[in-house]
Structures are given as C-alpha cells and as structure tokens.
Amino acid sequence: MTSPASTLVRLKLSLLRNGLRQSGGRRAAFAASAVLAILFALSQLLGLLLLRGQANADVVAVIGTAVLALGWAVLPLFFPTGDETLDPTRLVLLPLHPRPLVRALLAASLVGIGPLFTLLVLAGCALSLAHGPAGYVVAVVAVALALLVCVGLARAVAAANVRLLTSRKGRDLAVLSGLVIAIGAQLVNFAAQRLGSSGLGPLRPVADVLSWVPPASAVGAVRAASEGSYGTAAARLAVATAALGLLVVAWARSLTRLMTAPDGSTLRAADAGTRNRASSAARLLPGGRTGTVMERSLRYIWRDPKTKAAWVTSLAIGLIVPVFNAVQGTGSIYFACFAAGMLGIQMYNQFGQDTSAFWMVATTISSARDAYAELRGRALALLLVTLPYAVLVTVLTTALLGTWARLPEVLGLSFALLGAMLATGAWTSARFPYSIPQEGHKNVVPGQAGLAWISIFGGMVAAALLCAPVIALTIGLHVSPSGDTWTWLLLPVGAGYGAALTVLGLRLAAPRTASRLPEILTAVSKG
C-alpha cells in the first residue's frame, strides 16, 4: 500500500512539472530563480567554510540559523500561494487522519528550491563549527534537525493562519510584503553599518542566547561537541528535538480544527460594534458631499488592499528616510519633507484608485461644481492624515538632530510641498488617469505605463517648480546676514502658499474633470 507521504511527494512533483509545461516563460523564470538561488546558497556555503577556525565563526553560524528560521516562519504569511502544500484545506475531504497527513505534508514540503537553499546554508553553518569525529557526527544530525524545524515551523504557522491567508485580510497581508522586506532591508543596513566599525563582538551575547533557541540550538550543539562538551551538545539537540515535536503537535491540532470546525465564511459576519464605531467616526466629518467623499476615501484606504499598501508604504518610507539618517548622524533636517512628499503622491491618479467603480461616482458629477466638491473631499481626506503625520515626522527628526531653530522653516517647506502636490495631483488625475489592476503586485495595467509615468513624475516635477518661490525665500534668508532671525516666517508663508496652491489646483482640475468624464471612465476601467 502506497504511503500518504510518497503520494503527496509525487503529487507535488506532478504539480510542479505540469505548471512548467504551461508556458516557456514560466519555465525560464523557474530555471533562472533556481540557478540564482543555488548559486547564492553555494556562495554562502563557501563563505561559511572560510570562517572555520575564526574567533566569531559560531556567532555567524548561530545567528544565521536563527535568521533562516525567522524567514521560514514569516515568509509563508506573505506568499501563501507560492506552495500548494501551504493550504491544507484542499485535503480536508480526503480520508486521512491529521498525524499521517502531517508526516505526508512534511515530506512534501522538503521538495523545492527553498528547502535545498536552506539545506546548503545550514550545512555551511554546521561545518564551519565542526572539528573532530564527534563534531562531524553531530553536524549531520544538526543539519537534518534544523531543516525539519524550519519546515515544520513554516507549516505550523501557515496551518494556524490558513483561514486568514485565504481571506481578504490575508491578501492585504500579502500586498504589504514588499513593505516589510523594504523595512527589513533598512534595518539590516543600519545594523551592518553599526557593526562595521566594532566587528561581531557585540553580537556574542545574542549568539549565546540563541544557541539555546531552536533551531539555532542544533548548530550550537556542533560547537559544543567539537569542544568536548558532550552534555551541552546533547541538551541543545534535545531542545531542538522537543521544539520539532511541539511544532508537529501544534500542526496536527490546527489540521484537526480545519477538518472539523466550520469555515468563518459560513457564519454570520455582522459586527454591530464595528458598524457603530464607523458611524460615530463619520459624524465627525463635514456634512454634505464633502463629508461623504471623505468617508468613502478613508474607507478605501482602510479596506482596499492596493490603496492600503500604497498608504502604508508611503507612511513607512516617509518616516524611515529622515529618522534613520538622523539616527546615523548623516541626515539633514530637510529630509523631513519626505513625509509630506510621500503622502502627497497619493493624490495622483485619484480616479484610477476607484477602478471600474468610478462609474458610480461619475453619475453624480454633472458640473464643474460637483467635480470640485468631489476633488475637495478627496484632498481633505488626504490632509486629515498627512498634516499631523508631516508635523510628527518633522518634530521627531528635529529632536534627533537637535536643530529646533529650523523647525518652523521645515514645516513651512513641507506644507508648501504638500499643497503643490495636491494641486498637481488633482490636475493630473483628470488629465492622465490610468487603471490599477486589483490582482497581483502590478500598479499599472499593460498599455498605460506611459500615462502613469507622465502623471506621477510629470506632476512631481511640476510640484517642485511650484515650490521654487518658497525654496528661493528659504535660501535667501539663510544667505542674508540677518535672515536667520526671520526664518520663522517660512511657516505661515509656506502654509498659506500651500493652501493657495491646493485651492487653485482644485479649481483648475474641476472643469477638466467634468468635461472628460467619459475618457476618465474608459481609462480607469481597463484591466
């Protein structure tokens, strides 16, 4: 009788083979990604082997193993569709008990580029610490055990959150994956710069703690066995083995719950408390069409995956750029303008964010006055978030740099930049609209990339030119011998100038919006 494990392994290989047969582009992409992943893993293996005998080799090996485990735990939450074995709900109708199913899914999960990459890196981590027969024997056990813990951790986390991953909120999480990776890269870069001058010594306490945390404890056991501390090595291997057992038990319980508990989509989803809170918040907005448009825009920001991803990315980058540069001591107070600039971009392609649903908005616009009210409500919704956020980032950056005297002028520049981007964003939304696909990670449908470039980058250049008077005034005050005493005037000047630009931009964009409704509707409904 064929075992479930061998059946699922063959099933996964068949799915992979049939998927590659669909198109030559898919085969080329798979081959390229496999080659690059293996080459990178081999380079890591070689680099780790070169660390043999170095004082801090165990620090790199132990922390590297912990980072690998963290990646296995987190990445499946952001890329749930990358592996069919991540969705056990496809197998709930099969006559299988949870424990045999766990063993079968674990075996199938060991097939793929990711496990091979992890195996090579783990081998490098273990071999960089192995010395003597005992060390090599423990290294073989440690690599296998660490690999099983990584894969088991990923599958246990995915099984516990599979209902979330297949829901709308799960798709929101996947869309935000690029943001998490970008922030993580910034954190790694910051840490690397901090360690560049002091070496790996400061990480020794961290490595000592992680050497008892699975699966890094398995790699830590290799060093202990090589040094003759066989009791410590056995204890660390036991910790990793116990962790694997707990993960398998948790995984089996999650599968049991998936096989026996009803899906949340079949239950009543009404939440009166949530609706009441939303109604209370809506009462704080202005009345009439302006308040209605503001509420709709804020709901899009919270509920639409693409809009939410764009906003969260802008919020994060607008904070990371000035704050990280200030912490490193290489920043400028003027980097705080990134906050207003990143959120100002959200004013561009306003109608494209509605996609095909814009036809319902278009039916309510019959004149330039209606178009002005629509654009004004969208701009006010953006300002509701952007103004306090820009102030917060500017104050935080100023505090980190200790340049409080320049706070008024930077706030003035931020407000002027925000007003210019609101003005140009409203105009380009009417003149160069384009559609945003709802599925996938693309932000422009095929054939409209030129419109997107003109809309965003052309508008940003125009906004920079509109800010030229305030920038020139700032430079003039700093060049003047007594100008520093008057830089506080840049705050009211910048705020007033930005407000005037916003009103003027909305006034100019309104009649164009009303006259081009059919063209806008056609452009944003593509794809």
Short mmCIF file of C-alpha atoms in Angstrom, two decimals:
data_model
loop_
_atom_site.label_atom_id
_atom_site.label_comp_id
_atom_site.label_asym_id
_atom_site.label_seq_id
_atom_site.Cartn_x
_atom_site.Cartn_y
_atom_site.Cartn_z
CA MET A 1 0.00 0.00 0.00
CA THR A 2 1.37 3.39 -1.00
CA SER A 3 2.07 5.72 1.91
CA PRO A 4 0.49 9.19 2.03
CA ALA A 5 3.97 10.75 2.16
CA SER A 6 5.12 9.25 -1.14
CA THR A 7 1.76 10.11 -2.71
CA LEU A 8 1.98 13.78 -1.73
CA VAL A 9 5.62 13.99 -2.83
CA ARG A 10 4.68 12.64 -6.27
CA LEU A 11 1.67 14.97 -6.33
CA LYS A 12 3.88 17.97 -5.64
CA LEU A 13 6.34 16.94 -8.34
CA SER A 14 3.45 16.49 -10.78
CA LEU A 15 2.05 19.92 -9.96
CA LEU A 16 5.46 21.46 -10.47
CA ARG A 17 6.01 19.62 -13.76
CA ASN A 18 2.57 20.46 -15.13
CA GLY A 19 2.95 24.09 -14.11
CA LEU A 20 6.20 24.37 -16.02
CA ARG A 21 4.58 22.89 -19.12
CA GLN A 22 2.09 25.76 -19.36
CA SER A 23 4.46 28.29 -20.89
CA GLY A 24 8.07 28.81 -21.83
CA GLY A 25 8.19 32.00 -19.78
CA ARG A 26 7.28 30.11 -16.63
CA ARG A 27 9.97 27.50 -17.33
CA ALA A 28 12.55 30.22 -17.91
CA ALA A 29 11.58 32.05 -14.72
CA PHE A 30 11.75 28.86 -12.67
CA ALA A 31 15.12 27.88 -14.12
CA ALA A 32 16.55 31.36 -13.56
CA SER A 33 15.28 31.55 -9.98
CA ALA A 34 16.57 28.04 -9.22
CA VAL A 35 20.01 28.77 -10.63
CA LEU A 36 20.30 32.09 -8.81
CA ALA A 37 19.12 30.59 -5.51
CA ILE A 38 21.53 27.68 -5.72
CA LEU A 39 24.46 29.90 -6.72
CA PHE A 40 23.72 32.23 -3.82
CA ALA A 41 23.43 29.29 -1.42
CA LEU A 42 26.72 27.84 -2.66
CA SER A 43 28.40 31.21 -2.16
CA GLN A 44 27.07 31.30 1.39
CA LEU A 45 28.30 27.75 1.95
CA LEU A 46 31.77 28.66 0.71
CA GLY A 47 31.87 31.83 2.80
CA LEU A 48 30.86 29.94 5.93
CA LEU A 49 33.51 27.28 5.32
CA LEU A 50 36.12 30.01 5.07
CA LEU A 51 35.17 31.06 8.60
CA ARG A 52 36.41 27.76 10.05
CA GLY A 53 38.82 28.47 12.87
CA GLN A 54 37.84 32.15 13.14
CA ALA A 55 37.02 33.57 16.57
CA ASN A 56 33.46 34.62 15.74
CA ALA A 57 32.51 31.80 13.38
CA ASP A 58 29.93 30.50 15.87
CA VAL A 59 28.33 33.94 16.10
CA VAL A 60 27.71 33.99 12.34
CA ALA A 61 26.54 30.37 12.23
CA VAL A 62 24.13 30.56 15.16
CA ILE A 63 22.60 33.92 14.23
CA GLY A 64 22.42 32.90 10.57
CA THR A 65 20.44 29.80 11.50
CA ALA A 66 18.07 31.88 13.61
CA VAL A 67 17.53 34.30 10.72
CA LEU A 68 16.76 31.38 8.40
CA ALA A 69 14.16 30.07 10.84
CA LEU A 70 12.61 33.52 11.12
CA GLY A 71 12.35 33.69 7.33
CA TRP A 72 10.64 30.31 7.20
CA ALA A 73 8.14 31.46 9.83
CA VAL A 74 7.31 34.83 8.28
CA LEU A 75 7.55 34.50 4.50
CA PRO A 76 4.71 31.95 4.13
CA LEU A 77 2.39 34.55 5.66
CA PHE A 78 3.25 36.97 2.86
CA PHE A 79 3.42 34.47 -0.01
CA PRO A 80 0.75 31.86 0.79
CA THR A 81 0.20 30.94 -2.87
CA GLY A 82 3.82 30.02 -3.51
CA ASP A 83 3.38 26.40 -2.39
CA GLU A 84 0.22 24.31 -2.68
CA THR A 85 1.15 22.38 0.50
CA LEU A 86 0.62 25.56 2.49
CA ASP A 87 -3.16 25.23 2.10
CA PRO A 88 -4.22 22.03 3.87
CA THR A 89 -7.90 22.92 3.38
CA ARG A 90 -7.57 21.38 -0.09
CA LEU A 91 -7.06 17.99 1.58
CA VAL A 92 -9.73 18.12 4.30
CA LEU A 93 -12.15 15.93 2.34
CA LEU A 94 -9.63 13.10 1.99
CA PRO A 95 -9.98 10.12 4.39
CA LEU A 96 -6.78 10.96 6.28
CA HIS A 97 -6.09 11.43 9.95
CA PRO A 98 -4.18 14.57 10.96
CA ARG A 99 -0.99 12.82 12.10
CA PRO A 100 -0.37 10.83 8.88
CA LEU A 101 -1.28 13.98 6.96
CA VAL A 102 1.32 15.95 8.93
CA ARG A 103 4.04 13.44 8.06
CA ALA A 104 3.00 13.45 4.41
CA LEU A 105 2.91 17.25 4.17
CA LEU A 106 6.27 17.50 5.94
CA ALA A 107 7.83 15.14 3.40
CA ALA A 108 6.30 17.07 0.50
CA SER A 109 7.48 20.34 1.98
CA LEU A 110 11.10 19.16 1.77
CA VAL A 111 10.85 19.20 -2.03
CA GLY A 112 11.65 22.53 -3.63
CA ILE A 113 14.17 25.30 -4.10
CA GLY A 114 13.62 26.76 -0.62
CA PRO A 115 14.48 23.57 1.29
CA LEU A 116 17.53 22.99 -0.92
CA PHE A 117 18.72 26.54 -0.31
CA THR A 118 18.20 26.13 3.43
CA LEU A 119 19.99 22.77 3.44
CA LEU A 120 23.09 24.25 1.81
CA VAL A 121 23.23 27.23 4.17
CA LEU A 122 22.64 25.07 7.23
CA ALA A 123 25.40 22.71 6.07
CA GLY A 124 27.76 25.66 5.86
CA CYS A 125 26.77 26.85 9.35
CA ALA A 126 27.32 23.41 10.87
CA LEU A 127 30.55 22.55 9.02
CA SER A 128 32.10 25.91 9.92
CA LEU A 129 31.99 24.82 13.57
CA ALA A 130 32.66 21.07 13.25
CA HIS A 131 36.03 19.71 14.42
CA GLY A 132 36.83 16.08 15.13
CA PRO A 133 34.70 12.94 14.60
CA ALA A 134 32.13 13.89 17.25
CA GLY A 135 31.70 17.33 15.76
CA TYR A 136 31.02 15.98 12.27
CA VAL A 137 28.58 13.35 13.51
CA VAL A 138 26.64 15.98 15.46
CA ALA A 139 26.79 18.30 12.41
CA VAL A 140 24.96 15.73 10.27
CA VAL A 141 22.24 15.35 12.89
CA ALA A 142 22.05 19.10 13.49
CA VAL A 143 21.57 19.96 9.81
CA ALA A 144 18.74 17.46 9.40
CA LEU A 145 17.09 18.52 12.65
CA ALA A 146 17.38 22.26 11.91
CA LEU A 147 15.92 21.77 8.42
CA LEU A 148 12.95 19.85 9.81
CA VAL A 149 12.36 22.52 12.46
CA CYS A 150 12.42 25.30 9.83
CA VAL A 151 9.97 23.49 7.56
CA GLY A 152 7.77 22.41 10.46
CA LEU A 153 7.69 25.96 11.80
CA ALA A 154 6.58 27.32 8.44
CA ARG A 155 3.85 24.73 8.05
CA ALA A 156 2.60 25.08 11.62
CA VAL A 157 2.34 28.86 11.27
CA ALA A 158 0.66 28.55 7.87
CA ALA A 159 -1.84 25.94 9.10
CA ALA A 160 -2.72 28.07 12.13
CA ASN A 161 -3.40 31.07 9.87
CA VAL A 162 -4.68 29.40 6.70
CA ARG A 163 -8.16 30.91 7.05
CA LEU A 164 -6.58 34.34 7.37
CA LEU A 165 -4.27 33.76 4.41
CA THR A 166 -7.14 32.82 2.10
CA SER A 167 -9.32 35.76 3.19
CA ARG A 168 -9.31 39.38 2.09
CA LYS A 169 -7.20 40.33 5.09
CA GLY A 170 -4.70 37.68 4.08
CA ARG A 171 -4.43 39.23 0.64
CA ASP A 172 -3.87 42.58 2.34
CA LEU A 173 -1.01 40.98 4.24
CA ALA A 174 0.49 39.61 1.04
CA VAL A 175 0.30 43.00 -0.69
CA LEU A 176 2.19 44.54 2.24
CA SER A 177 5.02 42.01 1.94
CA GLY A 178 7.14 44.36 -0.12
CA LEU A 179 6.90 46.96 2.62
CA VAL A 180 8.09 44.52 5.27
CA ILE A 181 11.01 43.46 3.09
CA ALA A 182 11.95 47.10 2.44
CA ILE A 183 11.86 47.96 6.14
CA GLY A 184 13.81 44.82 6.96
CA ALA A 185 16.47 45.76 4.42
CA GLN A 186 16.79 49.19 6.02
CA LEU A 187 17.15 47.63 9.47
CA VAL A 188 19.80 45.20 8.21
CA ASN A 189 21.67 48.03 6.51
CA PHE A 190 21.54 50.09 9.69
CA ALA A 191 22.77 47.18 11.81
CA ALA A 192 25.56 46.41 9.35
CA GLN A 193 26.80 49.99 9.47
CA ARG A 194 26.76 49.89 13.26
CA LEU A 195 28.75 46.66 13.30
CA GLY A 196 31.17 47.75 10.59
CA SER A 197 33.49 49.54 12.98
CA SER A 198 33.17 47.25 16.02
CA GLY A 199 33.09 43.81 14.39
CA LEU A 200 30.97 40.87 15.52
CA GLY A 201 31.99 41.06 19.16
CA PRO A 202 28.86 42.96 20.30
CA LEU A 203 26.72 40.10 18.93
CA ARG A 204 28.37 37.49 21.15
CA PRO A 205 25.72 37.76 23.93
CA VAL A 206 22.96 37.42 21.34
CA ALA A 207 24.58 34.31 19.88
CA ASP A 208 25.00 32.78 23.34
CA VAL A 209 21.27 33.16 23.98
CA LEU A 210 20.25 31.93 20.53
CA SER A 211 22.43 28.85 20.90
CA TRP A 212 19.71 27.54 23.25
CA VAL A 213 16.82 28.60 20.97
CA PRO A 214 15.78 26.04 18.32
CA PRO A 215 16.75 25.51 15.56
CA ALA A 216 19.91 27.53 16.27
CA SER A 217 20.46 25.28 19.29
CA ALA A 218 21.18 22.38 16.91
CA VAL A 219 24.01 24.35 15.30
CA GLY A 220 25.21 25.42 18.73
CA ALA A 221 25.43 21.73 19.62
CA VAL A 222 28.02 21.26 16.88
CA ARG A 223 30.37 23.70 18.54
CA ALA A 224 29.79 22.15 21.95
CA ALA A 225 30.54 18.64 20.63
CA SER A 226 33.67 19.88 18.85
CA GLU A 227 34.91 21.35 22.14
CA GLY A 228 34.21 18.13 24.05
CA SER A 229 31.13 19.42 25.92
CA TYR A 230 29.01 16.41 25.04
CA GLY A 231 26.44 17.07 27.75
CA THR A 232 25.80 20.58 26.44
CA ALA A 233 25.63 19.27 22.88
CA ALA A 234 23.08 16.62 23.86
CA ALA A 235 21.00 19.19 25.74
CA ARG A 236 20.92 21.55 22.77
CA LEU A 237 19.95 18.75 20.40
CA ALA A 238 17.24 17.74 22.85
CA VAL A 239 15.88 21.30 22.84
CA ALA A 240 15.68 21.28 19.03
CA THR A 241 14.07 17.83 19.03
CA ALA A 242 11.49 18.93 21.60
CA ALA A 243 10.71 22.02 19.51
CA LEU A 244 10.15 19.84 16.45
CA GLY A 245 7.80 17.63 18.44
CA LEU A 246 5.82 20.60 19.73
CA LEU A 247 5.54 22.02 16.22
CA VAL A 248 4.23 18.73 14.88
CA VAL A 249 1.65 18.56 17.68
CA ALA A 250 0.54 22.14 17.08
CA TRP A 251 0.39 21.48 13.35
CA ALA A 252 -1.74 18.36 13.89
CA ARG A 253 -4.13 20.30 16.14
CA SER A 254 -4.50 23.02 13.52
CA LEU A 255 -5.29 20.40 10.87
CA THR A 256 -7.84 18.78 13.17
CA ARG A 257 -9.51 22.14 13.70
CA LEU A 258 -9.54 22.82 9.94
CA MET A 259 -11.10 19.41 9.26
CA THR A 260 -13.82 19.70 11.91
CA ALA A 261 -14.57 23.40 12.51
CA PRO A 262 -16.85 25.34 10.11
CA ASP A 263 -15.37 27.98 7.87
CA GLY A 264 -15.88 31.54 9.05
CA SER A 265 -17.42 32.40 5.70
CA THR A 266 -20.43 30.22 6.60
CA LEU A 267 -21.05 32.07 9.84
CA ARG A 268 -22.85 35.32 10.44
CA ALA A 269 -20.32 38.08 9.84
CA ALA A 270 -22.24 41.07 11.14
CA ASP A 271 -20.38 43.12 13.73
CA ALA A 272 -22.65 45.75 15.21
CA GLY A 273 -19.86 47.23 17.29
CA THR A 274 -17.70 47.86 14.26
CA ARG A 275 -20.58 49.48 12.39
CA ASN A 276 -21.41 51.69 15.35
CA ARG A 277 -17.79 52.85 15.66
CA ALA A 278 -17.69 53.61 11.93
CA SER A 279 -20.92 55.62 12.19
CA SER A 280 -19.55 57.60 15.15
CA ALA A 281 -16.38 58.44 13.23
CA ALA A 282 -18.40 59.51 10.18
CA ARG A 283 -20.34 62.03 12.31
CA LEU A 284 -17.07 63.89 12.94
CA LEU A 285 -16.70 64.69 9.23
CA PRO A 286 -18.28 67.69 7.49
CA GLY A 287 -21.80 67.40 6.17
CA GLY A 288 -22.90 67.23 2.55
CA ARG A 289 -20.96 65.80 -0.34
CA THR A 290 -17.59 66.76 1.13
CA GLY A 291 -18.07 64.58 4.19
CA THR A 292 -19.44 61.71 2.08
CA VAL A 293 -16.43 61.79 -0.23
CA MET A 294 -14.05 61.97 2.73
CA GLU A 295 -15.66 58.96 4.37
CA ARG A 296 -15.52 56.97 1.12
CA SER A 297 -11.85 57.84 0.60
CA LEU A 298 -10.95 56.87 4.16
CA ARG A 299 -12.80 53.56 3.76
CA TYR A 300 -10.82 52.85 0.58
CA ILE A 301 -7.59 53.48 2.47
CA TRP A 302 -8.59 51.02 5.18
CA ARG A 303 -10.28 48.32 3.10
CA ASP A 304 -8.83 48.24 -0.42
CA PRO A 305 -5.61 46.15 -0.47
CA LYS A 306 -3.83 48.16 -3.15
CA THR A 307 -4.74 51.54 -1.62
CA LYS A 308 -3.80 50.34 1.86
CA ALA A 309 -0.44 49.04 0.61
CA ALA A 310 0.34 52.35 -1.09
CA TRP A 311 -0.52 54.34 2.03
CA VAL A 312 1.36 52.12 4.46
CA THR A 313 4.41 52.09 2.19
CA SER A 314 4.36 55.89 1.95
CA LEU A 315 3.92 56.23 5.71
CA ALA A 316 6.83 53.90 6.37
CA ILE A 317 9.26 55.40 3.85
CA GLY A 318 8.33 58.92 4.87
CA LEU A 319 9.38 58.02 8.42
CA ILE A 320 12.35 55.73 7.68
CA VAL A 321 14.31 58.09 5.40
CA PRO A 322 14.57 61.11 7.74
CA VAL A 323 14.67 59.18 11.03
CA PHE A 324 17.26 56.58 10.01
CA ASN A 325 19.51 59.23 8.51
CA ALA A 326 19.16 61.32 11.66
CA VAL A 327 19.99 58.35 13.90
CA GLN A 328 23.09 57.58 11.83
CA GLY A 329 24.22 61.19 12.14
CA THR A 330 24.30 61.73 8.37
CA GLY A 331 20.85 63.23 7.93
CA SER A 332 19.55 66.69 7.24
CA ILE A 333 16.53 68.34 8.80
CA TYR A 334 15.20 68.87 5.29
CA PHE A 335 14.81 65.09 4.87
CA ALA A 336 11.66 65.52 6.96
CA CYS A 337 9.98 66.83 3.80
CA PHE A 338 9.94 63.19 2.62
CA ALA A 339 6.89 62.69 4.86
CA ALA A 340 4.79 65.28 3.02
CA GLY A 341 6.20 64.24 -0.35
CA MET A 342 5.48 60.53 0.04
CA LEU A 343 1.89 61.08 1.15
CA GLY A 344 1.35 63.80 -1.44
CA ILE A 345 1.89 61.15 -4.11
CA GLN A 346 -1.39 59.55 -3.01
CA MET A 347 -3.26 62.49 -4.60
CA TYR A 348 -2.14 61.36 -8.05
CA ASN A 349 -4.48 59.17 -10.12
CA GLN A 350 -7.35 59.64 -7.70
CA PHE A 351 -9.95 58.24 -10.08
CA GLY A 352 -7.79 55.29 -11.10
CA GLN A 353 -7.82 54.11 -7.50
CA ASP A 354 -11.60 53.61 -7.85
CA THR A 355 -11.10 51.35 -10.93
CA SER A 356 -14.38 50.35 -12.59
CA ALA A 357 -16.37 51.53 -9.54
CA PHE A 358 -15.70 55.11 -10.68
CA TRP A 359 -18.82 54.93 -12.86
CA MET A 360 -20.94 55.32 -9.71
CA VAL A 361 -19.03 58.49 -8.84
CA ALA A 362 -19.27 59.72 -12.43
CA THR A 363 -23.06 59.54 -12.35
CA THR A 364 -23.08 62.13 -9.54
CA ILE A 365 -20.91 64.66 -11.41
CA SER A 366 -22.87 66.86 -13.79
CA SER A 367 -20.99 70.15 -13.48
CA ALA A 368 -17.66 71.66 -12.54
CA ARG A 369 -19.13 72.44 -9.11
CA ASP A 370 -19.82 68.75 -8.48
CA ALA A 371 -16.31 67.87 -9.66
CA TYR A 372 -14.81 70.49 -7.35
CA ALA A 373 -16.72 69.08 -4.37
CA GLU A 374 -15.52 65.58 -5.26
CA LEU A 375 -11.87 66.63 -5.56
CA ARG A 376 -12.07 68.77 -2.43
CA GLY A 377 -13.41 65.86 -0.36
CA ARG A 378 -10.59 63.59 -1.57
CA ALA A 379 -7.96 66.24 -0.81
CA LEU A 380 -9.37 66.85 2.68
CA ALA A 381 -9.35 63.11 3.42
CA LEU A 382 -5.68 63.02 2.46
CA LEU A 383 -4.91 66.10 4.56
CA LEU A 384 -6.65 64.51 7.55
CA VAL A 385 -3.78 62.00 7.69
CA THR A 386 -0.94 63.89 6.07
CA LEU A 387 -0.90 67.10 8.09
CA PRO A 388 -0.48 65.55 11.56
CA TYR A 389 1.87 62.92 10.13
CA ALA A 390 4.13 65.51 8.50
CA VAL A 391 4.24 67.52 11.73
CA LEU A 392 5.06 64.40 13.75
CA VAL A 393 7.91 63.29 11.46
CA THR A 394 9.35 66.80 11.31
CA VAL A 395 9.30 67.21 15.08
CA LEU A 396 10.85 63.75 15.57
CA THR A 397 13.62 64.44 13.05
CA THR A 398 14.29 67.82 14.62
CA ALA A 399 14.53 66.26 18.08
CA LEU A 400 17.01 63.62 16.88
CA LEU A 401 19.21 66.23 15.19
CA GLY A 402 18.75 68.89 17.87
CA THR A 403 18.08 71.67 15.30
CA TRP A 404 14.96 73.18 16.85
CA ALA A 405 15.63 76.60 15.33
CA ARG A 406 14.89 75.20 11.86
CA LEU A 407 11.62 73.52 12.78
CA PRO A 408 9.37 76.38 11.51
CA GLU A 409 11.05 76.65 8.13
CA VAL A 410 11.00 72.89 7.50
CA LEU A 411 7.32 72.75 8.42
CA GLY A 412 6.68 75.62 6.03
CA LEU A 413 8.53 73.84 3.23
CA SER A 414 6.61 70.62 3.95
CA PHE A 415 3.26 72.42 3.81
CA ALA A 416 4.21 74.18 0.55
CA LEU A 417 5.33 70.88 -0.99
CA LEU A 418 2.14 69.17 0.13
CA GLY A 419 -0.01 71.92 -1.34
CA ALA A 420 1.86 71.79 -4.64
CA MET A 421 1.45 68.01 -4.85
CA LEU A 422 -2.26 68.23 -4.06
CA ALA A 423 -2.68 70.80 -6.82
CA THR A 424 -0.72 68.90 -9.47
CA GLY A 425 -2.20 65.58 -8.33
CA ALA A 426 -5.75 66.84 -8.84
CA TRP A 427 -4.92 68.14 -12.30
CA THR A 428 -3.05 65.04 -13.48
CA SER A 429 -5.83 62.82 -12.09
CA ALA A 430 -8.19 64.48 -14.57
CA ARG A 431 -5.70 64.77 -17.43
CA PHE A 432 -3.77 61.46 -17.25
CA PRO A 433 -5.94 58.83 -15.49
CA TYR A 434 -4.92 55.17 -15.64
CA SER A 435 -6.26 51.91 -14.25
CA ILE A 436 -4.78 49.97 -11.33
CA PRO A 437 -5.18 46.17 -11.53
CA GLN A 438 -6.81 44.67 -8.45
CA GLU A 439 -4.92 41.37 -8.56
CA GLY A 440 -1.17 40.83 -8.32
CA HIS A 441 1.55 43.29 -7.47
CA LYS A 442 1.37 45.46 -10.62
CA ASN A 443 0.23 49.05 -10.22
CA VAL A 444 -0.48 49.79 -13.89
CA VAL A 445 -2.38 47.71 -16.45
CA PRO A 446 -0.49 46.87 -19.68
CA GLY A 447 -0.50 49.70 -22.18
CA GLN A 448 -0.85 52.54 -19.66
CA ALA A 449 2.69 52.70 -18.27
CA GLY A 450 3.36 55.89 -20.23
CA LEU A 451 0.33 57.58 -18.70
CA ALA A 452 1.48 56.57 -15.23
CA TRP A 453 4.97 58.00 -15.77
CA ILE A 454 3.58 61.27 -17.11
CA SER A 455 1.02 61.53 -14.32
CA ILE A 456 3.32 60.83 -11.38
CA PHE A 457 6.76 62.03 -12.42
CA GLY A 458 5.50 64.90 -14.55
CA GLY A 459 3.32 66.02 -11.67
CA MET A 460 6.21 65.76 -9.22
CA VAL A 461 8.42 67.92 -11.45
CA ALA A 462 5.63 70.48 -11.70
CA ALA A 463 5.21 70.41 -7.92
CA ALA A 464 8.93 71.04 -7.45
CA LEU A 465 8.72 74.04 -9.79
CA LEU A 466 5.71 75.38 -7.91
CA CYS A 467 7.70 75.17 -4.65
CA ALA A 468 10.54 77.21 -6.16
CA PRO A 469 9.39 80.55 -4.62
CA VAL A 470 9.39 79.14 -1.08
CA ILE A 471 12.71 77.38 -1.66
CA ALA A 472 14.20 80.60 -3.01
CA LEU A 473 12.92 82.53 0.00
CA THR A 474 14.49 79.94 2.32
CA ILE A 475 17.86 80.20 0.59
CA GLY A 476 17.66 83.98 0.57
CA LEU A 477 17.00 84.18 4.30
CA HIS A 478 19.96 81.88 5.05
CA VAL A 479 22.28 83.85 2.77
CA SER A 480 21.25 87.17 4.27
CA PRO A 481 23.35 88.24 7.29
CA SER A 482 20.30 88.79 9.49
CA GLY A 483 17.96 86.41 7.69
CA ASP A 484 18.16 83.66 10.31
CA THR A 485 16.08 85.76 12.68
CA TRP A 486 13.21 85.79 10.17
CA THR A 487 13.16 82.11 9.15
CA TRP A 488 10.13 81.56 11.40
CA LEU A 489 8.11 83.45 8.78
CA LEU A 490 8.54 80.48 6.45
CA LEU A 491 5.96 78.55 8.49
CA PRO A 492 2.99 80.86 7.83
CA VAL A 493 4.26 81.67 4.33
CA GLY A 494 4.63 78.00 3.40
CA ALA A 495 1.27 77.06 4.91
CA GLY A 496 -0.54 79.90 3.17
CA TYR A 497 1.22 79.28 -0.12
CA GLY A 498 0.44 75.55 0.02
CA ALA A 499 -3.23 76.23 0.80
CA ALA A 500 -3.47 78.69 -2.09
CA LEU A 501 -1.89 76.20 -4.48
CA THR A 502 -4.31 73.49 -3.36
CA VAL A 503 -7.38 75.64 -3.92
CA LEU A 504 -6.08 76.85 -7.28
CA GLY A 505 -5.25 73.32 -8.40
CA LEU A 506 -8.69 72.03 -7.44
CA ARG A 507 -10.37 74.95 -9.21
CA LEU A 508 -8.41 74.26 -12.42
CA ALA A 509 -8.92 70.50 -12.27
CA ALA A 510 -12.67 70.61 -11.60
CA PRO A 511 -13.90 71.80 -15.06
CA ARG A 512 -11.47 69.43 -16.80
CA THR A 513 -12.78 66.56 -14.70
CA ALA A 514 -16.40 67.38 -15.54
CA SER A 515 -15.69 67.68 -19.27
CA ARG A 516 -13.57 64.49 -19.51
CA LEU A 517 -15.75 62.08 -17.53
CA PRO A 518 -16.23 59.59 -20.43
CA GLU A 519 -12.47 59.50 -21.15
CA ILE A 520 -11.62 59.13 -17.45
CA LEU A 521 -14.16 56.32 -17.01
CA THR A 522 -12.77 54.46 -20.02
CA ALA A 523 -9.17 54.83 -18.84
CA VAL A 524 -9.71 53.70 -15.26
CA SER A 525 -11.96 50.75 -16.21
CA LYS A 526 -9.34 48.92 -18.29
CA GLY A 527 -7.90 45.67 -16.98
#
